[in-house]
Amino acid sequence: MAVKTATRLTLARRPRRLRRTETIRSLVRETHLTADCLILPLFIVEGRGIRRDVTSMPGVSQLSVDEAVTEAAGAKRDGVPGVLLFGIPGSKDPSGTLASDPEGAVQNAIRAMKREMPDLIVITDVCLCEYTSHGHCGILDGEEILNDVTVGHLAQVALSHAAAGADFVAPSDMMDGRVAAIRQTLDEGGFERVGIISYAAKYCSAFYGPFRDAADSAPQFGDRRSHQMDPANVSEALREVETDLAEGADIVMVKPALTYLDVISRVKQQFNQPTAAYHVSGEYAMLKAAAANGWIDEPRAMMETLTAIRRAGADIIITYYAREAARRLKSR
Ligand code: PBG
């Protein structure tokens, strides 16, 4: 059938005009993803020359301190301004004693990174689950996590990270009152310049699965429902954020990201504070698995995902894709 070129509609609005060329699209683009908002998580183990791949997270490895410094330097070259460090200790006990060891893998990595790259932003995850033999985020009495005792330990962990030179500590445990306790302990220790990024709205999510392989932190019994948030709630997330800000958080985080874009949006609009989102291990693994099967165009899916998190209101995105995304942004 011949195309009827003579047909003309009279339209007041033709949105397609603004989509005609890449330069026009770029002119009216509302969200700009830039490398300077990306943070790369790293898993640090003891030893030297170790680079142990994490099966469920292609492209992610457990790294010894020397390898982690190399990785951070590479990330910096790609345009990624900072890293988030997780530690995997050589041994574990019921109270996660090694979490605050001044010579622990994380503490050594902070010092090594700061020595070589003073302006690299070094953030540390503060939680006990990677350090406890039972894999829970705190000190137990039977099967119950003792809130206030745990908070005391967490503050000491944060202090050990600050003493090693961390720029920010990021408590991910979801105990009540931990931001206030950490702030007070840091200030008393003379670390008033060290900031707190609180995992304020951290949901009890199935998407942390691959991380628990990477960090060897799966709970030996039970789950994390007594402290992480119910995925069904959003008003509660706003109360958590309000509480953490009142206790002294400098940056608040929502985690995971994709299944909680509405939460990111509400948090940003209501509080207008620096807001981070964590694109977590399971979200990353899903894209990697689909890409490995040839089911999606991975670079496009990655950029679309990160742009969506930014559009929802995140100022900062923590993602295992940080280097790949930064390289792609640079090559444009
Ligand atoms: C530690 C912690 C977890 C993650 C970040 N910090 C795991 C958990 O709560 O079980 C998950 C990060 C990811 O899945 O990428 N509590």
mmCIF file of C-alpha atoms and ligand atoms in Angstrom:
data_model
loop_
_atom_site.group_PDB
_atom_site.id
_atom_site.type_symbol
_atom_site.label_atom_id
_atom_site.label_comp_id
_atom_site.label_asym_id
_atom_site.label_seq_id
_atom_site.Cartn_x
_atom_site.Cartn_y
_atom_site.Cartn_z
ATOM 1 C CA MET A 1 0.000 0.000 0.000
ATOM 2 C CA ALA A 2 1.294 3.470 -0.920
ATOM 3 C CA VAL A 3 2.039 5.875 1.963
ATOM 4 C CA LYS A 4 -0.402 8.795 1.947
ATOM 5 C CA THR A 5 2.062 11.677 2.175
ATOM 6 C CA ALA A 6 -0.711 14.233 1.794
ATOM 7 C CA THR A 7 -2.286 13.391 5.157
ATOM 8 C CA ARG A 8 -1.634 16.227 7.607
ATOM 9 C CA LEU A 9 -2.803 16.533 11.178
ATOM 10 C CA THR A 10 -2.994 19.917 12.826
ATOM 11 C CA LEU A 11 -1.421 19.350 16.217
ATOM 12 C CA ALA A 12 -0.658 21.938 18.873
ATOM 13 C CA ARG A 13 1.911 19.608 20.390
ATOM 14 C CA ARG A 14 4.368 17.339 18.614
ATOM 15 C CA PRO A 15 6.629 15.859 21.323
ATOM 16 C CA ARG A 16 8.606 13.993 18.678
ATOM 17 C CA ARG A 17 10.223 17.279 17.541
ATOM 18 C CA LEU A 18 12.392 17.150 20.647
ATOM 19 C CA ARG A 19 13.461 13.582 19.940
ATOM 20 C CA ARG A 20 14.586 14.120 16.354
ATOM 21 C CA THR A 21 18.385 14.147 16.774
ATOM 22 C CA GLU A 22 20.831 13.187 19.514
ATOM 23 C CA THR A 23 21.903 16.811 20.011
ATOM 24 C CA ILE A 24 18.291 17.916 20.498
ATOM 25 C CA ARG A 25 17.600 14.984 22.823
ATOM 26 C CA SER A 26 20.680 15.896 24.781
ATOM 27 C CA LEU A 27 19.582 19.560 24.945
ATOM 28 C CA VAL A 28 16.335 18.659 26.708
ATOM 29 C CA ARG A 29 17.640 15.723 28.772
ATOM 30 C CA GLU A 30 16.507 15.987 32.383
ATOM 31 C CA THR A 31 18.864 13.583 34.089
ATOM 32 C CA HIS A 32 22.588 13.389 33.552
ATOM 33 C CA LEU A 33 24.449 10.378 34.803
ATOM 34 C CA THR A 34 28.038 11.317 35.596
ATOM 35 C CA ALA A 35 30.914 9.250 36.917
ATOM 36 C CA ASP A 36 31.422 11.567 39.893
ATOM 37 C CA CYS A 37 28.328 10.159 41.622
ATOM 38 C CA LEU A 38 29.463 6.522 41.439
ATOM 39 C CA ILE A 39 30.993 4.527 44.300
ATOM 40 C CA LEU A 40 32.602 1.103 43.789
ATOM 41 C CA PRO A 41 32.228 -1.537 46.536
ATOM 42 C CA LEU A 42 35.317 -3.693 47.225
ATOM 43 C CA PHE A 43 35.709 -6.898 49.267
ATOM 44 C CA ILE A 44 38.992 -7.026 51.176
ATOM 45 C CA VAL A 45 40.640 -10.238 52.393
ATOM 46 C CA GLU A 46 43.859 -10.818 54.308
ATOM 47 C CA GLY A 47 47.046 -11.850 52.507
ATOM 48 C CA ARG A 48 48.892 -10.633 49.418
ATOM 49 C CA GLY A 49 48.375 -11.019 45.678
ATOM 50 C CA ILE A 50 44.884 -12.460 46.110
ATOM 51 C CA ARG A 51 42.160 -11.905 43.522
ATOM 52 C CA ARG A 52 39.436 -14.513 44.102
ATOM 53 C CA ASP A 53 36.475 -14.255 41.726
ATOM 54 C CA VAL A 54 32.957 -14.247 43.181
ATOM 55 C CA THR A 55 30.990 -16.763 41.102
ATOM 56 C CA SER A 56 27.588 -15.130 41.479
ATOM 57 C CA MET A 57 28.953 -11.653 40.666
ATOM 58 C CA PRO A 58 30.929 -11.779 37.392
ATOM 59 C CA GLY A 59 33.598 -9.055 37.343
ATOM 60 C CA VAL A 60 33.757 -8.845 41.158
ATOM 61 C CA SER A 61 36.579 -10.406 43.200
ATOM 62 C CA GLN A 62 37.684 -10.684 46.795
ATOM 63 C CA LEU A 63 40.943 -8.712 46.915
ATOM 64 C CA SER A 64 43.916 -8.595 49.245
ATOM 65 C CA VAL A 65 45.001 -5.095 50.306
ATOM 66 C CA ASP A 66 47.633 -4.718 47.543
ATOM 67 C CA GLU A 67 45.153 -5.818 44.853
ATOM 68 C CA ALA A 68 42.446 -3.582 46.321
ATOM 69 C CA VAL A 69 44.775 -0.589 46.046
ATOM 70 C CA THR A 70 45.382 -1.466 42.375
ATOM 71 C CA GLU A 71 41.636 -1.791 41.800
ATOM 72 C CA ALA A 72 40.887 1.530 43.523
ATOM 73 C CA ALA A 73 43.603 3.232 41.450
ATOM 74 C CA GLY A 74 42.046 1.794 38.278
ATOM 75 C CA ALA A 75 38.621 2.985 39.345
ATOM 76 C CA LYS A 76 40.012 6.446 40.002
ATOM 77 C CA ARG A 77 41.575 6.496 36.540
ATOM 78 C CA ASP A 78 38.179 5.587 35.097
ATOM 79 C CA GLY A 79 36.686 8.600 36.888
ATOM 80 C CA VAL A 80 35.124 6.883 39.908
ATOM 81 C CA PRO A 81 35.743 9.149 42.922
ATOM 82 C CA GLY A 82 35.362 6.657 45.749
ATOM 83 C CA VAL A 83 35.173 3.128 47.102
ATOM 84 C CA LEU A 84 33.128 1.352 49.776
ATOM 85 C CA LEU A 85 35.117 -1.278 51.683
ATOM 86 C CA PHE A 86 33.864 -4.562 53.139
ATOM 87 C CA GLY A 87 36.149 -6.833 55.144
ATOM 88 C CA ILE A 88 36.360 -10.592 55.200
ATOM 89 C CA PRO A 89 38.410 -11.644 58.231
ATOM 90 C CA GLY A 90 40.658 -14.705 58.478
ATOM 91 C CA SER A 91 38.658 -15.999 61.445
ATOM 92 C CA LYS A 92 35.312 -15.296 63.059
ATOM 93 C CA ASP A 93 33.879 -15.457 66.582
ATOM 94 C CA PRO A 94 30.448 -14.883 68.178
ATOM 95 C CA SER A 95 31.106 -11.197 68.879
ATOM 96 C CA GLY A 96 32.887 -10.342 65.624
ATOM 97 C CA THR A 97 35.947 -9.165 67.547
ATOM 98 C CA LEU A 98 38.130 -8.730 64.465
ATOM 99 C CA ALA A 99 35.801 -6.045 63.030
ATOM 100 C CA SER A 100 37.585 -3.380 65.085
ATOM 101 C CA ASP A 101 41.107 -4.825 64.760
ATOM 102 C CA PRO A 102 43.428 -1.880 63.944
ATOM 103 C CA GLU A 103 45.431 -4.311 61.761
ATOM 104 C CA GLY A 104 42.368 -5.822 60.054
ATOM 105 C CA ALA A 105 42.114 -6.074 56.267
ATOM 106 C CA VAL A 106 39.797 -3.063 55.984
ATOM 107 C CA GLN A 107 41.851 -0.886 58.323
ATOM 108 C CA ASN A 108 45.039 -1.794 56.407
ATOM 109 C CA ALA A 109 43.321 -1.120 53.078
ATOM 110 C CA ILE A 110 42.164 2.324 54.218
ATOM 111 C CA ARG A 111 45.716 3.288 55.197
ATOM 112 C CA ALA A 112 47.233 1.908 51.984
ATOM 113 C CA MET A 113 44.677 3.647 49.772
ATOM 114 C CA LYS A 114 44.965 6.978 51.553
ATOM 115 C CA ARG A 115 48.765 6.807 51.358
ATOM 116 C CA GLU A 116 48.707 6.392 47.569
ATOM 117 C CA MET A 117 45.567 8.375 46.757
ATOM 118 C CA PRO A 118 44.819 11.000 49.414
ATOM 119 C CA ASP A 119 41.829 12.374 47.485
ATOM 120 C CA LEU A 120 40.153 8.996 46.874
ATOM 121 C CA ILE A 121 36.929 8.955 48.917
ATOM 122 C CA VAL A 122 37.196 5.970 51.228
ATOM 123 C CA ILE A 123 33.935 4.795 52.780
ATOM 124 C CA THR A 124 33.698 1.751 55.054
ATOM 125 C CA ASP A 125 30.762 -0.528 55.717
ATOM 126 C CA VAL A 126 30.171 -0.865 59.451
ATOM 127 C CA CYS A 127 28.439 -4.109 60.403
ATOM 128 C CA LEU A 128 29.319 -7.264 62.303
ATOM 129 C CA CYS A 129 27.808 -9.898 59.974
ATOM 130 C CA GLU A 130 31.032 -10.531 58.037
ATOM 131 C CA TYR A 131 32.904 -10.990 61.330
ATOM 132 C CA THR A 132 30.540 -13.094 63.462
ATOM 133 C CA SER A 133 30.701 -16.887 63.381
ATOM 134 C CA HIS A 134 26.867 -17.018 63.245
ATOM 135 C CA GLY A 135 26.614 -14.461 60.418
ATOM 136 C CA HIS A 136 24.246 -12.145 62.299
ATOM 137 C CA CYS A 137 24.687 -8.376 62.344
ATOM 138 C CA GLY A 138 25.124 -8.138 66.097
ATOM 139 C CA ILE A 139 25.773 -9.748 69.474
ATOM 140 C CA LEU A 140 23.312 -12.516 70.305
ATOM 141 C CA ASP A 141 21.489 -13.612 73.422
ATOM 142 C CA GLY A 142 20.128 -16.974 72.281
ATOM 143 C CA GLU A 143 18.640 -16.113 68.911
ATOM 144 C CA GLU A 144 17.962 -12.458 69.696
ATOM 145 C CA ILE A 145 20.275 -9.655 68.538
ATOM 146 C CA LEU A 146 20.978 -7.383 71.501
ATOM 147 C CA ASN A 147 20.523 -3.855 70.199
ATOM 148 C CA ASP A 148 22.382 -1.667 72.670
ATOM 149 C CA VAL A 149 25.325 -4.015 73.237
ATOM 150 C CA THR A 150 25.738 -4.300 69.459
ATOM 151 C CA VAL A 151 25.660 -0.524 69.045
ATOM 152 C CA GLY A 152 28.586 -0.210 71.460
ATOM 153 C CA HIS A 153 30.623 -2.637 69.332
ATOM 154 C CA LEU A 154 29.666 -0.906 66.096
ATOM 155 C CA ALA A 155 30.860 2.441 67.435
ATOM 156 C CA GLN A 156 34.267 0.867 68.166
ATOM 157 C CA VAL A 157 34.391 -0.569 64.625
ATOM 158 C CA ALA A 158 33.612 2.871 63.189
ATOM 159 C CA LEU A 159 36.293 4.419 65.423
ATOM 160 C CA SER A 160 38.902 1.946 64.131
ATOM 161 C CA HIS A 161 38.010 2.880 60.541
ATOM 162 C CA ALA A 162 38.218 6.601 61.327
ATOM 163 C CA ALA A 163 41.589 6.134 63.028
ATOM 164 C CA ALA A 164 42.887 4.390 59.904
ATOM 165 C CA GLY A 165 41.828 7.378 57.793
ATOM 166 C CA ALA A 166 38.324 6.692 56.406
ATOM 167 C CA ASP A 167 36.426 9.710 55.058
ATOM 168 C CA PHE A 168 33.006 8.210 55.849
ATOM 169 C CA VAL A 169 31.722 5.281 57.844
ATOM 170 C CA ALA A 170 28.538 3.615 56.603
ATOM 171 C CA PRO A 171 26.626 1.643 59.254
ATOM 172 C CA SER A 172 24.569 -1.068 57.507
ATOM 173 C CA ASP A 173 23.403 -3.025 60.556
ATOM 174 C CA MET A 174 19.996 -1.311 61.136
ATOM 175 C CA MET A 175 20.292 -1.339 64.935
ATOM 176 C CA ASP A 176 18.425 1.488 66.700
ATOM 177 C CA GLY A 177 20.530 4.438 67.841
ATOM 178 C CA ARG A 178 23.724 3.477 66.054
ATOM 179 C CA VAL A 179 24.160 6.751 64.190
ATOM 180 C CA ALA A 180 24.031 8.777 67.419
ATOM 181 C CA ALA A 181 26.434 6.399 69.172
ATOM 182 C CA ILE A 182 28.895 6.409 66.272
ATOM 183 C CA ARG A 183 28.739 10.212 65.994
ATOM 184 C CA GLN A 184 29.467 10.600 69.695
ATOM 185 C CA THR A 185 32.332 8.074 69.660
ATOM 186 C CA LEU A 186 33.913 9.667 66.589
ATOM 187 C CA ASP A 187 33.656 13.156 68.087
ATOM 188 C CA GLU A 188 35.132 12.038 71.407
ATOM 189 C CA GLY A 189 37.981 10.425 69.492
ATOM 190 C CA GLY A 190 38.729 13.691 67.671
ATOM 191 C CA PHE A 191 37.254 12.533 64.353
ATOM 192 C CA GLU A 192 34.576 15.184 63.978
ATOM 193 C CA ARG A 193 35.516 15.545 60.306
ATOM 194 C CA VAL A 194 34.687 11.908 59.511
ATOM 195 C CA GLY A 195 31.173 11.674 58.078
ATOM 196 C CA ILE A 196 28.378 9.125 58.445
ATOM 197 C CA ILE A 197 26.527 7.641 55.493
ATOM 198 C CA SER A 198 23.713 5.720 57.139
ATOM 199 C CA TYR A 199 21.980 2.831 55.485
ATOM 200 C CA ALA A 200 18.800 4.515 56.744
ATOM 201 C CA ALA A 201 16.164 2.586 54.787
ATOM 202 C CA LYS A 202 17.675 -0.836 54.343
ATOM 203 C CA TYR A 203 15.112 -3.437 53.396
ATOM 204 C CA CYS A 204 15.139 -7.132 54.197
ATOM 205 C CA SER A 205 15.787 -8.136 50.602
ATOM 206 C CA ALA A 206 16.318 -11.289 48.582
ATOM 207 C CA PHE A 207 18.653 -9.254 46.383
ATOM 208 C CA TYR A 208 21.554 -9.464 48.886
ATOM 209 C CA GLY A 209 22.073 -13.157 48.062
ATOM 210 C CA PRO A 210 25.221 -12.882 45.917
ATOM 211 C CA PHE A 211 26.786 -10.426 48.394
ATOM 212 C CA ARG A 212 26.539 -13.027 51.130
ATOM 213 C CA ASP A 213 28.603 -15.350 48.910
ATOM 214 C CA ALA A 214 31.119 -12.571 48.326
ATOM 215 C CA ALA A 215 31.346 -11.581 51.984
ATOM 216 C CA ASP A 216 30.701 -15.019 53.452
ATOM 217 C CA SER A 217 28.066 -13.450 55.709
ATOM 218 C CA ALA A 218 24.900 -15.539 55.351
ATOM 219 C CA PRO A 219 23.204 -16.025 58.745
ATOM 220 C CA GLN A 220 23.663 -19.567 60.099
ATOM 221 C CA PHE A 221 20.024 -19.643 61.290
ATOM 222 C CA GLY A 222 17.015 -17.373 60.912
ATOM 223 C CA ASP A 223 17.055 -14.189 58.869
ATOM 224 C CA ARG A 224 17.411 -10.402 59.212
ATOM 225 C CA ARG A 225 13.733 -9.537 59.608
ATOM 226 C CA SER A 226 14.132 -8.364 63.218
ATOM 227 C CA HIS A 227 16.163 -5.339 62.090
ATOM 228 C CA GLN A 228 15.985 -4.823 58.295
ATOM 229 C CA MET A 229 12.811 -3.219 56.936
ATOM 230 C CA ASP A 230 9.699 -4.903 55.580
ATOM 231 C CA PRO A 231 9.633 -4.409 51.764
ATOM 232 C CA ALA A 232 5.979 -3.369 52.030
ATOM 233 C CA ASN A 233 6.681 -0.167 53.986
ATOM 234 C CA VAL A 234 7.442 3.379 52.916
ATOM 235 C CA SER A 235 6.204 5.657 55.746
ATOM 236 C CA GLU A 236 8.505 3.687 58.016
ATOM 237 C CA ALA A 237 11.415 4.440 55.676
ATOM 238 C CA LEU A 238 10.720 8.153 56.032
ATOM 239 C CA ARG A 239 10.742 7.800 59.828
ATOM 240 C CA GLU A 240 14.040 5.884 59.674
ATOM 241 C CA VAL A 241 15.586 8.620 57.527
ATOM 242 C CA GLU A 242 14.283 11.357 59.824
ATOM 243 C CA THR A 243 15.725 9.540 62.843
ATOM 244 C CA ASP A 244 19.147 9.023 61.270
ATOM 245 C CA LEU A 245 19.347 12.664 60.169
ATOM 246 C CA ALA A 246 18.389 13.785 63.679
ATOM 247 C CA GLU A 247 21.105 11.499 65.083
ATOM 248 C CA GLY A 248 23.712 13.109 62.829
ATOM 249 C CA ALA A 249 23.826 11.242 59.497
ATOM 250 C CA ASP A 250 25.463 13.360 56.765
ATOM 251 C CA ILE A 251 24.162 11.245 53.894
ATOM 252 C CA VAL A 252 21.205 8.845 53.958
ATOM 253 C CA MET A 253 20.922 5.702 51.887
ATOM 254 C CA VAL A 254 18.128 3.597 50.450
ATOM 255 C CA LYS A 255 18.889 -0.031 49.660
ATOM 256 C CA PRO A 256 18.268 -1.895 47.361
ATOM 257 C CA ALA A 257 17.652 0.597 44.552
ATOM 258 C CA LEU A 258 15.489 -0.690 41.712
ATOM 259 C CA THR A 259 12.692 -2.220 43.751
ATOM 260 C CA TYR A 260 12.633 0.910 45.956
ATOM 261 C CA LEU A 261 12.763 3.790 43.439
ATOM 262 C CA ASP A 262 9.620 5.232 45.029
ATOM 263 C CA VAL A 263 11.379 5.286 48.391
ATOM 264 C CA ILE A 264 14.407 7.085 46.929
ATOM 265 C CA SER A 265 12.075 9.622 45.371
ATOM 266 C CA ARG A 266 10.104 10.239 48.569
ATOM 267 C CA VAL A 267 13.258 10.527 50.688
ATOM 268 C CA LYS A 268 14.840 13.043 48.319
ATOM 269 C CA GLN A 269 11.698 15.147 48.022
ATOM 270 C CA GLN A 270 10.806 15.146 51.690
ATOM 271 C CA PHE A 271 14.229 15.781 53.232
ATOM 272 C CA ASN A 272 16.262 17.290 50.380
ATOM 273 C CA GLN A 273 19.463 15.889 51.904
ATOM 274 C CA PRO A 274 22.342 14.137 50.124
ATOM 275 C CA THR A 275 20.814 10.788 49.233
ATOM 276 C CA ALA A 276 22.562 7.596 48.190
ATOM 277 C CA ALA A 277 21.128 4.429 46.662
ATOM 278 C CA TYR A 278 22.766 1.018 46.677
ATOM 279 C CA HIS A 279 22.367 -0.969 43.456
ATOM 280 C CA VAL A 280 22.952 -4.264 45.243
ATOM 281 C CA SER A 281 24.562 -7.572 44.371
ATOM 282 C CA GLY A 282 21.364 -9.327 43.228
ATOM 283 C CA GLU A 283 20.409 -6.439 40.986
ATOM 284 C CA TYR A 284 23.863 -6.600 39.413
ATOM 285 C CA ALA A 285 23.817 -10.401 39.143
ATOM 286 C CA MET A 286 20.449 -10.356 37.338
ATOM 287 C CA LEU A 287 21.801 -8.104 34.597
ATOM 288 C CA LYS A 288 25.026 -10.119 34.337
ATOM 289 C CA ALA A 289 23.124 -13.408 34.065
ATOM 290 C CA ALA A 290 20.733 -12.120 31.402
ATOM 291 C CA ALA A 291 23.652 -10.614 29.476
ATOM 292 C CA ALA A 292 25.628 -13.866 29.662
ATOM 293 C CA ASN A 293 22.684 -15.609 28.028
ATOM 294 C CA GLY A 294 22.499 -12.960 25.317
ATOM 295 C CA TRP A 295 19.031 -11.933 26.501
ATOM 296 C CA ILE A 296 19.711 -8.225 27.029
ATOM 297 C CA ASP A 297 22.116 -5.590 25.720
ATOM 298 C CA GLU A 298 24.163 -5.226 28.915
ATOM 299 C CA PRO A 299 25.706 -1.754 28.405
ATOM 300 C CA ARG A 300 22.313 -0.266 27.565
ATOM 301 C CA ALA A 301 20.577 -2.052 30.444
ATOM 302 C CA MET A 302 23.324 -0.865 32.815
ATOM 303 C CA MET A 303 23.045 2.789 31.729
ATOM 304 C CA GLU A 304 19.243 2.692 31.787
ATOM 305 C CA THR A 305 19.283 1.231 35.303
ATOM 306 C CA LEU A 306 21.765 3.738 36.711
ATOM 307 C CA THR A 307 19.995 6.655 34.999
ATOM 308 C CA ALA A 308 16.677 5.524 36.512
ATOM 309 C CA ILE A 309 18.182 5.461 40.010
ATOM 310 C CA ARG A 310 19.505 8.972 39.462
ATOM 311 C CA ARG A 311 16.171 10.158 38.014
ATOM 312 C CA ALA A 312 14.383 8.871 41.117
ATOM 313 C CA GLY A 313 16.510 11.271 43.176
ATOM 314 C CA ALA A 314 19.752 9.576 44.161
ATOM 315 C CA ASP A 315 22.754 11.909 44.316
ATOM 316 C CA ILE A 316 25.131 9.000 44.867
ATOM 317 C CA ILE A 317 24.947 5.472 43.449
ATOM 318 C CA ILE A 318 26.862 2.606 44.987
ATOM 319 C CA THR A 319 27.263 -0.003 42.271
ATOM 320 C CA TYR A 320 29.444 -2.922 41.187
ATOM 321 C CA TYR A 321 29.067 -1.397 37.707
ATOM 322 C CA ALA A 322 30.889 1.817 38.744
ATOM 323 C CA ARG A 323 33.998 1.227 36.619
ATOM 324 C CA GLU A 324 32.144 -0.064 33.562
ATOM 325 C CA ALA A 325 29.668 2.822 33.688
ATOM 326 C CA ALA A 326 32.403 5.426 34.203
ATOM 327 C CA ARG A 327 34.372 4.067 31.254
ATOM 328 C CA ARG A 328 31.301 4.155 29.069
ATOM 329 C CA LEU A 329 30.507 7.726 30.097
ATOM 330 C CA LYS A 330 34.070 8.745 29.260
ATOM 331 C CA SER A 331 34.016 7.153 25.814
ATOM 332 C CA ARG A 332 30.933 9.168 24.750
HETATM 333 C C1 PBG B 1 26.065 -5.947 55.670
HETATM 334 C C2 PBG B 1 25.682 -5.602 54.277
HETATM 335 C C3 PBG B 1 24.951 -6.347 53.335
HETATM 336 C C4 PBG B 1 24.995 -5.611 52.143
HETATM 337 C C5 PBG B 1 25.686 -4.447 52.416
HETATM 338 N N1 PBG B 1 26.081 -4.452 53.736
HETATM 339 C C6 PBG B 1 24.345 -7.688 53.418
HETATM 340 C C7 PBG B 1 23.196 -7.938 54.292
HETATM 341 O O1 PBG B 1 22.599 -7.061 54.903
HETATM 342 O O2 PBG B 1 22.906 -9.132 54.400
HETATM 343 C C8 PBG B 1 24.425 -6.028 50.824
HETATM 344 C C9 PBG B 1 25.083 -5.439 49.616
HETATM 345 C C10 PBG B 1 24.761 -6.127 48.337
HETATM 346 O O3 PBG B 1 23.910 -7.027 48.272
HETATM 347 O O4 PBG B 1 25.383 -5.741 47.335
HETATM 348 N N2 PBG B 1 25.071 -6.021 56.601
#
